[in-house]
Every structure is written in structure tokens, then in C-alpha cells.
Amino acid sequence: MKKYFKQFMRHNAAVMSIYLIFAVLTNISPLLTMTAFDKLLQNNMNGFLQLMGIKVGLAIILLLMNYSRNVEKAKVTSKMQTALRQDITKKLENCSYSVYNKENSGTYLSWLNNDVQTINTSGFSAVYDVLDLGAMALFAFIPLFFIHWSIAAASVILSVIVIFVPKLFQKKMTDAIVQFSIQKQIFVSKVKDALSGFDVLFSFNLRNRITNEVEKASNSLADKNVYQTKKVITPAIMLAFFSMVAGLIILIYTGILAGYKLVNISAMIAINSLANTLFSSLTNIATRGMNIKTVFPILKKFENIEINSESKNLLQPSFKNKIKITNLNFAYTPEKPILKNVNMEFEIGKKYGIIGESGSGKTTFFKLLNGMLEDYEGKIEYDGISLLNLDKAKIRENVAYIDQNVYIFNDTIKENICLGKNYPDEKIDNSIKESALLPMIQNLQNGINTPASENGKNFSGGQRQRIAIAR
């Protein structure tokens, strides 16, 4: 998490400066009240009214500063969230095909939405809160020392107790939040799966299954949320209790000092406000501190994403003679082999058809040929060079692979063909003609700039295939 605060150091420093000034001005207010009360006891009405006028002006300044600090905090935390999402997606971009598919898209969606929001609330924002509350506590403590040193000493002792309490609950609280994070992943995956199956459920008159699945997933999520709330609220309530008791002890002690004429009675007004600020700030610091620690396992999860570390010394593939497969074996799980002792040759300039029953491994075979899947036994050679020693990205630049389940992005036909790359219009037009896509585009009002709906639902299966061929 430090990385993101350092990355936006200038913005963070500016916001923290506002927090610091806000804390100083906030704790000046009770001192003004104490001084004004002294003026009133001295029958100095002008002095009392002047100080009250200053207090009103200070209150207006604090309101404006509160607005400013929250807006600036929202700006910088938004930047840090975006940076975090970029880091996650960059790691996902560099995953191998197998590693990426260990999780489903609903899980990754939950990471980028739910987990990042959790990190923002319990991490980024909590750090700001700790700094804010720390400044408030510090500038509440300093006046206590000047009012009477023993009040400050008593506050230190009570503060240690208040800060220590949360440590007793940290582990259970962290476990509960991690479990809730996992359940949110499951919830998003279940809901996405139910909604994506609308067409199938509609055809079988089973649309009520959507509500049933969402309800079950929601109930499981609610159970984890209640469990998390119990683990979080227990230390919070205990902290609030200790904070209240600590403030009351300080107020009683100040009253005793006032009874012995060691402090002015008016000091009790300031002490009440300052002690409440001090202990409520420390209570919230302890709570926020627990929250910050709970995001570390989530951040660790992102750090542990396996990145595909291909060697920089990989060879460029050659496509001059043939692709040779020797004793090829592959299995997704050890107990269920898909391909066994496959031996084939594909010579340049010839056409081949791979025939087999459903589930016999045809799709898996092609994913092995273009380097999507890697954990195989045997040999795959391009012009006599093992696929293991070749640059897989270069292979995919020269080997077109069209999946039987074509995915269409929620963008225009042109962007679905080009995938964000810039090609000359002539090249795009040729790909459209060669893929037999031209008649379809000519019949569309916006032509190649026609937007596709979710996964191309506004196109037929054949049209989606042609877009993939043009791609």
C-alpha cells in the first residue's frame, strides 16, 4: 500500500497539510471557549463577545476546510484506486493462459470492484483517517499539558490502554474480512453466471432460476457479512466504552484539581472537549489500524498472481517447412488424460482437417499448437525447433486461432476486428471481403461502426464467426 502513497506523494502531501491545519484549528476552539468563559466570570462582556465572534469565524473556516479536505481526499484516493486496478490488470495480462483460467471472470470482476473498494475504504481512506485523528489527538493533548501536567500524564496512561485493546481482536477480525472478500467473489460469479444464462433459461421457461440463484448467493453473502460485522463491531464497542470511561476519569480528575484550586473551573469546559477529542481520536485510530491490517491479505493475493516469465532468449519461429508433433500427451488433471501419444505432421502449403468425437481433445490440441497451453509431454516442433524454445507471442502473430465460442466485445464491428490496433482502411476492407462480412455490413445503417451488444447478441452466430475470421 505504501507504493501508491509514494506514487502520488505530491497530492498526498497537499491533502495531509489540509488535515494538519484542520486539526490545529479544531483544537483551538475549546481553548477559545475556556478563555471566553473566564472573560464572562470577570464581567468582561466585550472580551467575551469578541472571542465568541472569533469562534464563529473559526467554525465557518472549519466547515470550508472540511469540504476541501474531503474533496481532495476523494481525488487522490480515486487516483490510487485506478493505479491499483492498473497493476492488477497488468499482472493478469502477463499471466499464462492456464494460470488466467484458474479463476473465472466473475472472480476477477470482484477483485477489480469489490476488493479495490475494500482496500480504498479500509486501506487508503483509513490511512488518511489515522493521520487526521493522530493530528487531532496530538493537538488535543498539548493543551492538556499546559493546563496541568498531571492531566497530560493521566491521559498518556489511559491512551496506552485504549490503543492496546484492539490487538486482542485483530486476527479474528482479519479472518472475517478475508472470508467476506472470498464470498463476494463467489456472489459476483454466481450472479454473472445466472444472468449470462438468460437465453437458455428463457428457452426452457426457467427464468425463475435467476431469482433463485441470486437469492441463494445473496443469503450466503449476507451470512458472511453478519459474521464480519460481529467480529468488527465487538472491538469497536469495547473501544467506545474504554474511551468514554477514560474521558470521564479525566473530567473527574480535573474537577478534583479545580476543588484544590490547582486549575481554574473554566478549564473543565476545555478539558471535557479536549479529552473527548483525544480519546475518541485514539479509539478511531485503533479501529482504523485494525481495518488497515485487514487489507494486507487482499493485497498479498494480488502480489501472488503468477506472471508468465518467458525467457528473453527465445527463438523466432520459422514457418518454412512443417509442424511436427511427436508422442504428445496432455491432461488437465492427472487422472483424466486428454491426448495420448499423438503423432502428426503438418506440411507448409497443405490443408488438414482434425476429426474426432466431442471431448476428444481437438480444441485442446490447437491450443497446444499456438502455445496457449504449455504443460504437455512429448514434442511440438516448428521446422525442427521445439515450441518450448520459441517466442509464443510471435507464433500467435502468425497463427490465427478462432475459438468455437467466439467472443464479441461491447464495441463497434471495426474495433472487434482491429482490437484496438490501427490498420489501413484498405487492409480492413480486404479482411471484411475475405471473411464474407461485406453483405452484412452493407445492410447496417452505421456499417462497420455499428456497435455490438453484450457478446454480440445483436448478431447471429454465423455473423459473429465472420467477425472473428476478419479479426
GROMACS .gro file of C-alpha atoms in nm:
model
  471
    1MET     CA    1   0.000   0.000   0.000
    2LYS     CA    2   0.299   0.229   0.059
    3LYS     CA    3   0.369   0.212  -0.313
    4TYR     CA    4   0.053   0.404  -0.401
    5PHE     CA    5   0.104   0.673  -0.138
    6LYS     CA    6   0.458   0.724  -0.271
    7GLN     CA    7   0.336   0.722  -0.630
    8PHE     CA    8   0.110   1.020  -0.556
    9MET     CA    9   0.333   1.178  -0.292
   10ARG     CA   10   0.273   1.538  -0.402
   11HIS     CA   11  -0.107   1.502  -0.395
   12ASN     CA   12  -0.097   1.318  -0.062
   13ALA     CA   13   0.129   1.581   0.095
   14ALA     CA   14  -0.115   1.855  -0.005
   15VAL     CA   15  -0.414   1.674   0.147
   16MET     CA   16  -0.221   1.590   0.465
   17SER     CA   17  -0.131   1.958   0.506
   18ILE     CA   18  -0.500   2.047   0.500
   19TYR     CA   19  -0.567   1.775   0.760
   20LEU     CA   20  -0.293   1.913   0.985
   21ILE     CA   21  -0.421   2.271   0.972
   22PHE     CA   22  -0.777   2.147   1.030
   23ALA     CA   23  -0.666   1.960   1.343
   24VAL     CA   24  -0.489   2.265   1.486
   25LEU     CA   25  -0.787   2.493   1.429
   26THR     CA   26  -1.034   2.237   1.567
   27ASN     CA   27  -0.850   2.216   1.898
   28ILE     CA   28  -0.816   2.594   1.927
   29SER     CA   29  -1.196   2.615   1.952
   30PRO     CA   30  -1.233   2.471   2.307
   31LEU     CA   31  -0.949   2.695   2.429
   32LEU     CA   32  -1.138   2.996   2.293
   33THR     CA   33  -1.445   2.875   2.483
   34MET     CA   34  -1.244   2.841   2.805
   35THR     CA   35  -1.094   3.189   2.767
   36ALA     CA   36  -1.434   3.339   2.682
   37PHE     CA   37  -1.583   3.181   2.996
   38ASP     CA   38  -1.304   3.339   3.201
   39LYS     CA   39  -1.389   3.679   3.048
   40LEU     CA   40  -1.753   3.625   3.143
   41LEU     CA   41  -1.658   3.544   3.504
   42GLN     CA   42  -1.457   3.868   3.505
   43ASN     CA   43  -1.767   4.060   3.382
   44ASN     CA   44  -1.575   4.147   3.065
   45MET     CA   45  -1.864   4.129   2.818
   46ASN     CA   46  -1.673   4.290   2.531
   47GLY     CA   47  -1.393   4.037   2.563
   48PHE     CA   48  -1.649   3.754   2.578
   49LEU     CA   49  -1.831   3.873   2.265
   50GLN     CA   50  -1.505   3.923   2.073
   51LEU     CA   51  -1.394   3.569   2.148
   52MET     CA   52  -1.737   3.434   2.052
   53GLY     CA   53  -1.711   3.624   1.723
   54ILE     CA   54  -1.371   3.466   1.659
   55LYS     CA   55  -1.517   3.125   1.743
   56VAL     CA   56  -1.798   3.174   1.487
   57GLY     CA   57  -1.545   3.279   1.221
   58LEU     CA   58  -1.331   2.976   1.307
   59ALA     CA   59  -1.634   2.749   1.272
   60ILE     CA   60  -1.701   2.882   0.920
   61ILE     CA   61  -1.336   2.829   0.822
   62LEU     CA   62  -1.350   2.472   0.956
   63LEU     CA   63  -1.663   2.398   0.752
   64LEU     CA   64  -1.494   2.519   0.433
   65MET     CA   65  -1.178   2.325   0.513
   66ASN     CA   66  -1.378   2.011   0.586
   67TYR     CA   67  -1.535   2.036   0.239
   68SER     CA   68  -1.196   2.095   0.078
   69ARG     CA   69  -1.016   1.811   0.253
   70ASN     CA   70  -1.287   1.558   0.166
   71VAL     CA   71  -1.292   1.659  -0.200
   72GLU     CA   72  -0.912   1.646  -0.229
   73LYS     CA   73  -0.903   1.314  -0.044
   74ALA     CA   74  -1.159   1.171  -0.289
   75LYS     CA   75  -0.944   1.287  -0.583
   76VAL     CA   76  -0.622   1.128  -0.462
   77THR     CA   77  -0.782   0.803  -0.339
   78SER     CA   78  -0.950   0.771  -0.680
   79LYS     CA   79  -0.609   0.803  -0.845
   80MET     CA   80  -0.467   0.535  -0.614
   81GLN     CA   81  -0.760   0.302  -0.687
   82THR     CA   82  -0.701   0.344  -1.060
   83ALA     CA   83  -0.330   0.272  -1.016
   84LEU     CA   84  -0.413  -0.041  -0.814
   85ARG     CA   85  -0.655  -0.163  -1.083
   86GLN     CA   86  -0.389  -0.100  -1.348
   87ASP     CA   87  -0.137  -0.309  -1.152
   88ILE     CA   88  -0.388  -0.594  -1.120
   89THR     CA   89  -0.481  -0.591  -1.489
   90LYS     CA   90  -0.116  -0.567  -1.597
   91LYS     CA   91  -0.044  -0.881  -1.397
   92LEU     CA   92  -0.345  -1.054  -1.549
   93GLU     CA   93  -0.223  -0.950  -1.895
   94ASN     CA   94   0.105  -1.125  -1.824
   95CYS     CA   95  -0.047  -1.446  -1.689
   96SER     CA   96  -0.016  -1.763  -1.889
   97TYR     CA   97  -0.337  -1.894  -2.045
   98SER     CA   98  -0.356  -2.175  -1.788
   99VAL     CA   99  -0.298  -1.950  -1.485
  100TYR     CA  100  -0.557  -1.695  -1.601
  101ASN     CA  101  -0.821  -1.964  -1.645
  102LYS     CA  102  -0.775  -2.099  -1.292
  103GLU     CA  103  -1.030  -1.834  -1.193
  104ASN     CA  104  -1.341  -1.721  -1.377
  105SER     CA  105  -1.414  -1.370  -1.499
  106GLY     CA  106  -1.657  -1.313  -1.210
  107THR     CA  107  -1.369  -1.354  -0.964
  108TYR     CA  108  -1.155  -1.100  -1.149
  109LEU     CA  109  -1.452  -0.864  -1.167
  110SER     CA  110  -1.488  -0.893  -0.790
  111TRP     CA  111  -1.117  -0.819  -0.745
  112LEU     CA  112  -1.136  -0.505  -0.956
  113ASN     CA  113  -1.456  -0.380  -0.797
  114ASN     CA  114  -1.529  -0.521  -0.451
  115ASP     CA  115  -1.171  -0.580  -0.336
  116VAL     CA  116  -1.045  -0.245  -0.463
  117GLN     CA  117  -1.334  -0.071  -0.287
  118THR     CA  118  -1.247  -0.259   0.033
  119ILE     CA  119  -0.883  -0.153   0.000
  120ASN     CA  120  -0.994   0.205  -0.055
  121THR     CA  121  -1.229   0.210   0.245
  122SER     CA  122  -1.022   0.004   0.489
  123GLY     CA  123  -0.682   0.095   0.345
  124PHE     CA  124  -0.630   0.426   0.162
  125SER     CA  125  -0.909   0.617   0.339
  126ALA     CA  126  -0.826   0.456   0.673
  127VAL     CA  127  -0.464   0.577   0.646
  128TYR     CA  128  -0.592   0.930   0.592
  129ASP     CA  129  -0.824   0.889   0.890
  130VAL     CA  130  -0.533   0.772   1.109
  131LEU     CA  131  -0.327   1.078   1.009
  132ASP     CA  132  -0.623   1.307   1.067
  133LEU     CA  133  -0.710   1.152   1.401
  134GLY     CA  134  -0.344   1.141   1.502
  135ALA     CA  135  -0.315   1.515   1.444
  136MET     CA  136  -0.640   1.573   1.633
  137ALA     CA  137  -0.516   1.364   1.926
  138LEU     CA  138  -0.177   1.538   1.932
  139PHE     CA  139  -0.320   1.888   1.928
  140ALA     CA  140  -0.578   1.790   2.190
  141PHE     CA  141  -0.304   1.650   2.417
  142ILE     CA  142  -0.074   1.955   2.406
  143PRO     CA  143  -0.324   2.196   2.572
  144LEU     CA  144  -0.388   1.935   2.844
  145PHE     CA  145  -0.020   1.953   2.935
  146PHE     CA  146  -0.030   2.331   2.967
  147ILE     CA  147  -0.349   2.324   3.172
  148HIS     CA  148  -0.185   2.082   3.418
  149TRP     CA  149   0.097   1.833   3.365
  150SER     CA  150  -0.073   1.560   3.571
  151ILE     CA  151  -0.379   1.567   3.343
  152ALA     CA  152  -0.150   1.503   3.047
  153ALA     CA  153   0.027   1.221   3.236
  154ALA     CA  154  -0.303   1.054   3.323
  155SER     CA  155  -0.413   1.088   2.959
  156VAL     CA  156  -0.099   0.909   2.840
  157ILE     CA  157  -0.161   0.612   3.073
  158LEU     CA  158  -0.525   0.582   2.966
  159SER     CA  159  -0.428   0.622   2.598
  160VAL     CA  160  -0.198   0.319   2.616
  161ILE     CA  161  -0.487   0.107   2.745
  162VAL     CA  162  -0.723   0.232   2.471
  163ILE     CA  163  -0.468   0.157   2.196
  164PHE     CA  164  -0.383  -0.191   2.330
  165VAL     CA  165  -0.743  -0.326   2.337
  166PRO     CA  166  -0.782  -0.384   1.957
  167LYS     CA  167  -0.477  -0.611   1.940
  168LEU     CA  168  -0.679  -0.877   2.122
  169PHE     CA  169  -0.926  -0.898   1.831
  170GLN     CA  170  -0.707  -0.840   1.524
  171LYS     CA  171  -0.672  -1.198   1.397
  172LYS     CA  172  -1.042  -1.286   1.413
  173MET     CA  173  -1.133  -0.957   1.250
  174THR     CA  174  -0.886  -1.012   0.963
  175ASP     CA  175  -1.010  -1.367   0.904
  176ALA     CA  176  -1.371  -1.247   0.891
  177ILE     CA  177  -1.293  -0.976   0.635
  178VAL     CA  178  -1.095  -1.218   0.415
  179GLN     CA  179  -1.385  -1.467   0.426
  180PHE     CA  180  -1.624  -1.189   0.329
  181SER     CA  181  -1.397  -1.093   0.037
  182ILE     CA  182  -1.398  -1.453  -0.089
  183GLN     CA  183  -1.776  -1.473  -0.053
  184LYS     CA  184  -1.814  -1.153  -0.258
  185GLN     CA  185  -1.612  -1.320  -0.536
  186ILE     CA  186  -1.847  -1.619  -0.525
  187PHE     CA  187  -2.151  -1.390  -0.522
  188VAL     CA  188  -2.040  -1.198  -0.833
  189SER     CA  189  -1.955  -1.523  -1.015
  190LYS     CA  190  -2.291  -1.681  -0.930
  191VAL     CA  191  -2.491  -1.372  -1.031
  192LYS     CA  192  -2.293  -1.326  -1.353
  193ASP     CA  193  -2.345  -1.692  -1.439
  194ALA     CA  194  -2.722  -1.674  -1.376
  195LEU     CA  195  -2.768  -1.355  -1.579
  196SER     CA  196  -2.548  -1.479  -1.865
  197GLY     CA  197  -2.770  -1.786  -1.895
  198PHE     CA  198  -3.087  -1.583  -1.956
  199ASP     CA  199  -3.131  -1.706  -2.315
  200VAL     CA  200  -3.108  -2.071  -2.212
  201LEU     CA  201  -3.343  -2.027  -1.917
  202PHE     CA  202  -3.587  -1.831  -2.131
  203SER     CA  203  -3.599  -2.116  -2.386
  204PHE     CA  204  -3.681  -2.371  -2.114
  205ASN     CA  205  -3.923  -2.143  -1.923
  206LEU     CA  206  -3.690  -2.149  -1.623
  207ARG     CA  207  -3.630  -1.775  -1.577
  208ASN     CA  208  -3.726  -1.810  -1.209
  209ARG     CA  209  -3.390  -1.985  -1.169
  210ILE     CA  210  -3.223  -1.642  -1.194
  211THR     CA  211  -3.403  -1.518  -0.883
  212ASN     CA  212  -3.339  -1.846  -0.702
  213GLU     CA  213  -2.966  -1.842  -0.776
  214VAL     CA  214  -2.929  -1.475  -0.685
  215GLU     CA  215  -3.125  -1.532  -0.363
  216LYS     CA  216  -2.905  -1.826  -0.258
  217ALA     CA  217  -2.587  -1.634  -0.339
  218SER     CA  218  -2.721  -1.326  -0.159
  219ASN     CA  219  -2.809  -1.526   0.154
  220SER     CA  220  -2.459  -1.677   0.167
  221LEU     CA  221  -2.311  -1.329   0.126
  222ALA     CA  222  -2.540  -1.193   0.398
  223ASP     CA  223  -2.428  -1.466   0.640
  224LYS     CA  224  -2.062  -1.374   0.589
  225ASN     CA  225  -2.147  -1.006   0.619
  226VAL     CA  226  -2.320  -1.063   0.955
  227TYR     CA  227  -2.023  -1.273   1.071
  228GLN     CA  228  -1.782  -0.998   0.966
  229THR     CA  229  -1.994  -0.730   1.134
  230LYS     CA  230  -1.991  -0.921   1.463
  231LYS     CA  231  -1.612  -0.952   1.454
  232VAL     CA  232  -1.568  -0.584   1.366
  233ILE     CA  233  -1.830  -0.433   1.596
  234THR     CA  234  -1.719  -0.615   1.913
  235PRO     CA  235  -1.381  -0.440   1.946
  236ALA     CA  236  -1.539  -0.113   1.829
  237ILE     CA  237  -1.794  -0.123   2.113
  238MET     CA  238  -1.528  -0.213   2.369
  239LEU     CA  239  -1.311   0.072   2.243
  240ALA     CA  240  -1.601   0.316   2.266
  241PHE     CA  241  -1.664   0.201   2.625
  242PHE     CA  242  -1.298   0.244   2.728
  243SER     CA  243  -1.288   0.582   2.555
  244MET     CA  244  -1.596   0.701   2.745
  245VAL     CA  245  -1.457   0.578   3.076
  246ALA     CA  246  -1.117   0.738   3.007
  247GLY     CA  247  -1.280   1.075   2.928
  248LEU     CA  248  -1.491   1.055   3.242
  249ILE     CA  249  -1.185   0.975   3.457
  250ILE     CA  250  -1.000   1.279   3.318
  251LEU     CA  251  -1.303   1.503   3.378
  252ILE     CA  252  -1.342   1.381   3.739
  253TYR     CA  253  -0.969   1.424   3.798
  254THR     CA  254  -0.987   1.780   3.661
  255GLY     CA  255  -1.278   1.852   3.895
  256ILE     CA  256  -1.065   1.736   4.189
  257LEU     CA  257  -0.779   1.963   4.079
  258ALA     CA  258  -1.026   2.253   4.048
  259GLY     CA  259  -1.152   2.176   4.401
  260TYR     CA  260  -0.795   2.217   4.528
  261LYS     CA  261  -0.758   2.541   4.324
  262LEU     CA  262  -0.487   2.383   4.109
  263VAL     CA  263  -0.675   2.465   3.788
  264ASN     CA  264  -0.949   2.714   3.703
  265ILE     CA  265  -1.307   2.588   3.700
  266SER     CA  266  -1.335   2.718   3.342
  267ALA     CA  267  -1.066   2.464   3.250
  268MET     CA  268  -1.323   2.189   3.293
  269ILE     CA  269  -1.507   2.318   2.983
  270ALA     CA  270  -1.194   2.288   2.772
  271ILE     CA  271  -1.085   1.962   2.937
  272ASN     CA  272  -1.420   1.799   2.861
  273SER     CA  273  -1.391   1.886   2.491
  274LEU     CA  274  -1.018   1.811   2.461
  275ALA     CA  275  -1.041   1.478   2.648
  276ASN     CA  276  -1.333   1.368   2.432
  277THR     CA  277  -1.136   1.462   2.121
  278LEU     CA  278  -0.825   1.283   2.246
  279PHE     CA  279  -0.988   0.954   2.342
  280SER     CA  280  -1.238   0.941   2.057
  281SER     CA  281  -0.947   1.006   1.818
  282LEU     CA  282  -0.739   0.731   1.977
  283THR     CA  283  -1.036   0.494   1.967
  284ASN     CA  284  -1.087   0.560   1.598
  285ILE     CA  285  -0.714   0.530   1.530
  286ALA     CA  286  -0.717   0.186   1.689
  287THR     CA  287  -1.022   0.085   1.483
  288ARG     CA  288  -0.875   0.221   1.159
  289GLY     CA  289  -0.546   0.049   1.242
  290MET     CA  290  -0.728  -0.284   1.258
  291ASN     CA  291  -0.901  -0.207   0.928
  292ILE     CA  292  -0.570  -0.127   0.759
  293LYS     CA  293  -0.422  -0.462   0.862
  294THR     CA  294  -0.720  -0.648   0.718
  295VAL     CA  295  -0.641  -0.530   0.363
  296PHE     CA  296  -0.292  -0.682   0.364
  297PRO     CA  297  -0.413  -1.036   0.281
  298ILE     CA  298  -0.612  -0.893  -0.013
  299LEU     CA  299  -0.308  -0.703  -0.142
  300LYS     CA  300  -0.099  -1.019  -0.091
  301LYS     CA  301  -0.344  -1.206  -0.313
  302PHE     CA  302  -0.275  -0.960  -0.594
  303GLU     CA  303   0.101  -0.980  -0.538
  304ASN     CA  304   0.086  -1.361  -0.569
  305ILE     CA  305  -0.065  -1.357  -0.918
  306GLU     CA  306   0.164  -1.581  -1.123
  307ILE     CA  307   0.327  -1.389  -1.405
  308ASN     CA  308   0.442  -1.572  -1.716
  309SER     CA  309   0.822  -1.535  -1.705
  310GLU     CA  310   0.927  -1.631  -2.057
  311SER     CA  311   1.299  -1.628  -2.127
  312LYS     CA  312   1.434  -1.333  -2.324
  313ASN     CA  313   1.650  -1.574  -2.526
  314LEU     CA  314   1.359  -1.742  -2.704
  315LEU     CA  315   1.397  -1.810  -3.074
  316GLN     CA  316   1.189  -1.664  -3.355
  317PRO     CA  317   0.955  -1.928  -3.504
  318SER     CA  318   1.002  -2.041  -3.863
  319PHE     CA  319   0.712  -2.139  -4.090
  320LYS     CA  320   0.902  -2.270  -4.393
  321ASN     CA  321   0.862  -2.647  -4.381
  322LYS     CA  322   0.639  -2.821  -4.130
  323ILE     CA  323   0.498  -2.856  -3.779
  324LYS     CA  324   0.579  -3.193  -3.626
  325ILE     CA  325   0.413  -3.349  -3.321
  326THR     CA  326   0.582  -3.646  -3.153
  327ASN     CA  327   0.440  -3.857  -2.866
  328LEU     CA  328   0.225  -3.567  -2.746
  329ASN     CA  329   0.049  -3.621  -2.412
  330PHE     CA  330  -0.166  -3.370  -2.223
  331ALA     CA  331  -0.404  -3.376  -1.927
  332TYR     CA  332  -0.587  -3.101  -1.740
  333THR     CA  333  -0.586  -3.329  -1.435
  334PRO     CA  334  -0.357  -3.633  -1.383
  335GLU     CA  335  -0.647  -3.876  -1.357
  336LYS     CA  336  -0.807  -3.765  -1.685
  337PRO     CA  337  -0.568  -3.752  -1.985
  338ILE     CA  338  -0.699  -3.571  -2.293
  339LEU     CA  339  -0.430  -3.651  -2.552
  340LYS     CA  340  -0.218  -3.969  -2.551
  341ASN     CA  341   0.080  -4.042  -2.776
  342VAL     CA  342  -0.032  -3.815  -3.060
  343ASN     CA  343   0.199  -3.815  -3.365
  344MET     CA  344   0.129  -3.584  -3.660
  345GLU     CA  345   0.296  -3.370  -3.927
  346PHE     CA  346   0.158  -3.058  -4.098
  347GLU     CA  347   0.349  -2.952  -4.410
  348ILE     CA  348   0.357  -2.599  -4.544
  349GLY     CA  349   0.106  -2.524  -4.819
  350LYS     CA  350  -0.133  -2.810  -4.738
  351LYS     CA  351  -0.474  -2.816  -4.574
  352TYR     CA  352  -0.567  -3.054  -4.292
  353GLY     CA  353  -0.882  -3.142  -4.103
  354ILE     CA  354  -0.872  -3.280  -3.749
  355ILE     CA  355  -1.165  -3.512  -3.689
  356GLY     CA  356  -1.277  -3.659  -3.359
  357GLU     CA  357  -1.566  -3.706  -3.121
  358SER     CA  358  -1.683  -3.427  -2.892
  359GLY     CA  359  -1.443  -3.404  -2.598
  360SER     CA  360  -1.167  -3.598  -2.776
  361GLY     CA  361  -0.922  -3.307  -2.746
  362LYS     CA  362  -0.942  -3.123  -3.080
  363THR     CA  363  -0.969  -2.777  -2.921
  364THR     CA  364  -0.700  -2.865  -2.666
  365PHE     CA  365  -0.475  -2.980  -2.949
  366PHE     CA  366  -0.495  -2.645  -3.129
  367LYS     CA  367  -0.440  -2.455  -2.803
  368LEU     CA  368  -0.120  -2.655  -2.759
  369LEU     CA  369  -0.006  -2.575  -3.114
  370ASN     CA  370  -0.026  -2.198  -3.068
  371GLY     CA  371   0.130  -2.202  -2.720
  372MET     CA  372  -0.181  -2.124  -2.513
  373LEU     CA  373  -0.136  -2.443  -2.313
  374GLU     CA  374   0.214  -2.540  -2.205
  375ASP     CA  375   0.225  -2.827  -1.955
  376TYR     CA  376   0.249  -3.111  -2.206
  377GLU     CA  377   0.472  -3.412  -2.256
  378GLY     CA  378   0.632  -3.502  -2.588
  379LYS     CA  379   0.742  -3.268  -2.866
  380ILE     CA  380   0.584  -2.991  -3.073
  381GLU     CA  381   0.834  -2.860  -3.330
  382TYR     CA  382   0.817  -2.576  -3.579
  383ASP     CA  383   1.072  -2.651  -3.852
  384GLY     CA  384   1.264  -2.875  -3.614
  385ILE     CA  385   1.273  -2.628  -3.322
  386SER     CA  386   1.085  -2.719  -3.005
  387LEU     CA  387   0.788  -2.499  -2.918
  388LEU     CA  388   0.934  -2.468  -2.567
  389ASN     CA  389   1.225  -2.270  -2.713
  390LEU     CA  390   1.014  -2.043  -2.934
  391ASP     CA  391   0.863  -1.700  -2.869
  392LYS     CA  392   0.493  -1.783  -2.822
  393ALA     CA  393   0.384  -1.426  -2.893
  394LYS     CA  394   0.548  -1.444  -3.237
  395ILE     CA  395   0.372  -1.774  -3.304
  396ARG     CA  396   0.036  -1.617  -3.225
  397GLU     CA  397   0.119  -1.330  -3.460
  398ASN     CA  398   0.150  -1.582  -3.743
  399VAL     CA  399  -0.103  -1.848  -3.642
  400ALA     CA  400  -0.470  -1.745  -3.647
  401TYR     CA  401  -0.686  -1.925  -3.393
  402ILE     CA  402  -1.065  -1.890  -3.400
  403ASP     CA  403  -1.236  -2.038  -3.097
  404GLN     CA  404  -1.559  -2.229  -3.145
  405ASN     CA  405  -1.712  -1.992  -2.889
  406VAL     CA  406  -1.646  -1.652  -3.048
  407TYR     CA  407  -1.631  -1.362  -2.804
  408ILE     CA  408  -1.754  -1.023  -2.928
  409PHE     CA  409  -1.661  -0.713  -2.728
  410ASN     CA  410  -1.917  -0.446  -2.643
  411ASP     CA  411  -1.778  -0.212  -2.910
  412THR     CA  412  -1.814  -0.141  -3.282
  413ILE     CA  413  -1.764  -0.405  -3.551
  414LYS     CA  414  -1.447  -0.222  -3.656
  415GLU     CA  415  -1.299  -0.235  -3.306
  416ASN     CA  416  -1.395  -0.602  -3.276
  417ILE     CA  417  -1.195  -0.668  -3.592
  418CYS     CA  418  -0.896  -0.445  -3.514
  419LEU     CA  419  -0.889  -0.498  -3.134
  420GLY     CA  420  -0.751  -0.150  -3.070
  421LYS     CA  421  -0.479  -0.166  -3.334
  422ASN     CA  422  -0.451   0.085  -3.621
  423TYR     CA  423  -0.472  -0.073  -3.964
  424PRO     CA  424  -0.502   0.098  -4.304
  425ASP     CA  425  -0.860   0.115  -4.434
  426GLU     CA  426  -0.758  -0.093  -4.734
  427LYS     CA  427  -0.642  -0.378  -4.510
  428ILE     CA  428  -0.962  -0.365  -4.306
  429ASP     CA  429  -1.175  -0.366  -4.623
  430ASN     CA  430  -0.986  -0.668  -4.757
  431SER     CA  431  -1.038  -0.864  -4.434
  432ILE     CA  432  -1.411  -0.783  -4.445
  433LYS     CA  433  -1.440  -0.905  -4.806
  434GLU     CA  434  -1.234  -1.220  -4.750
  435SER     CA  435  -1.440  -1.316  -4.443
  436ALA     CA  436  -1.771  -1.272  -4.635
  437LEU     CA  437  -1.870  -0.998  -4.391
  438LEU     CA  438  -1.933  -0.728  -4.653
  439PRO     CA  439  -2.301  -0.805  -4.730
  440MET     CA  440  -2.388  -0.785  -4.360
  441ILE     CA  441  -2.206  -0.453  -4.312
  442GLN     CA  442  -2.367  -0.302  -4.623
  443ASN     CA  443  -2.711  -0.372  -4.475
  444LEU     CA  444  -2.631  -0.195  -4.147
  445GLN     CA  445  -2.715   0.175  -4.112
  446ASN     CA  446  -2.383   0.255  -3.942
  447GLY     CA  447  -2.185  -0.001  -4.137
  448ILE     CA  448  -1.857  -0.103  -3.979
  449ASN     CA  449  -1.920   0.143  -3.694
  450THR     CA  450  -2.231  -0.044  -3.579
  451PRO     CA  451  -2.198  -0.121  -3.206
  452ALA     CA  452  -2.221  -0.478  -3.081
  453SER     CA  453  -2.431  -0.554  -2.776
  454GLU     CA  454  -2.309  -0.781  -2.495
  455ASN     CA  455  -2.109  -1.062  -2.658
  456GLY     CA  456  -2.260  -0.967  -2.995
  457LYS     CA  457  -2.616  -1.073  -2.912
  458ASN     CA  458  -2.746  -0.843  -3.188
  459PHE     CA  459  -2.561  -1.060  -3.444
  460SER     CA  460  -2.628  -1.417  -3.549
  461GLY     CA  461  -2.387  -1.699  -3.469
  462GLY     CA  462  -2.263  -1.701  -3.830
  463GLN     CA  463  -2.212  -1.323  -3.828
  464ARG     CA  464  -2.007  -1.347  -3.508
  465GLN     CA  465  -1.795  -1.618  -3.672
  466ARG     CA  466  -1.731  -1.394  -3.973
  467ILE     CA  467  -1.627  -1.106  -3.746
  468ALA     CA  468  -1.381  -1.345  -3.577
  469ILE     CA  469  -1.245  -1.457  -3.917
  470ALA     CA  470  -1.198  -1.094  -4.021
  471ARG     CA  471  -1.026  -1.033  -3.691
   0.00000   0.00000   0.00000
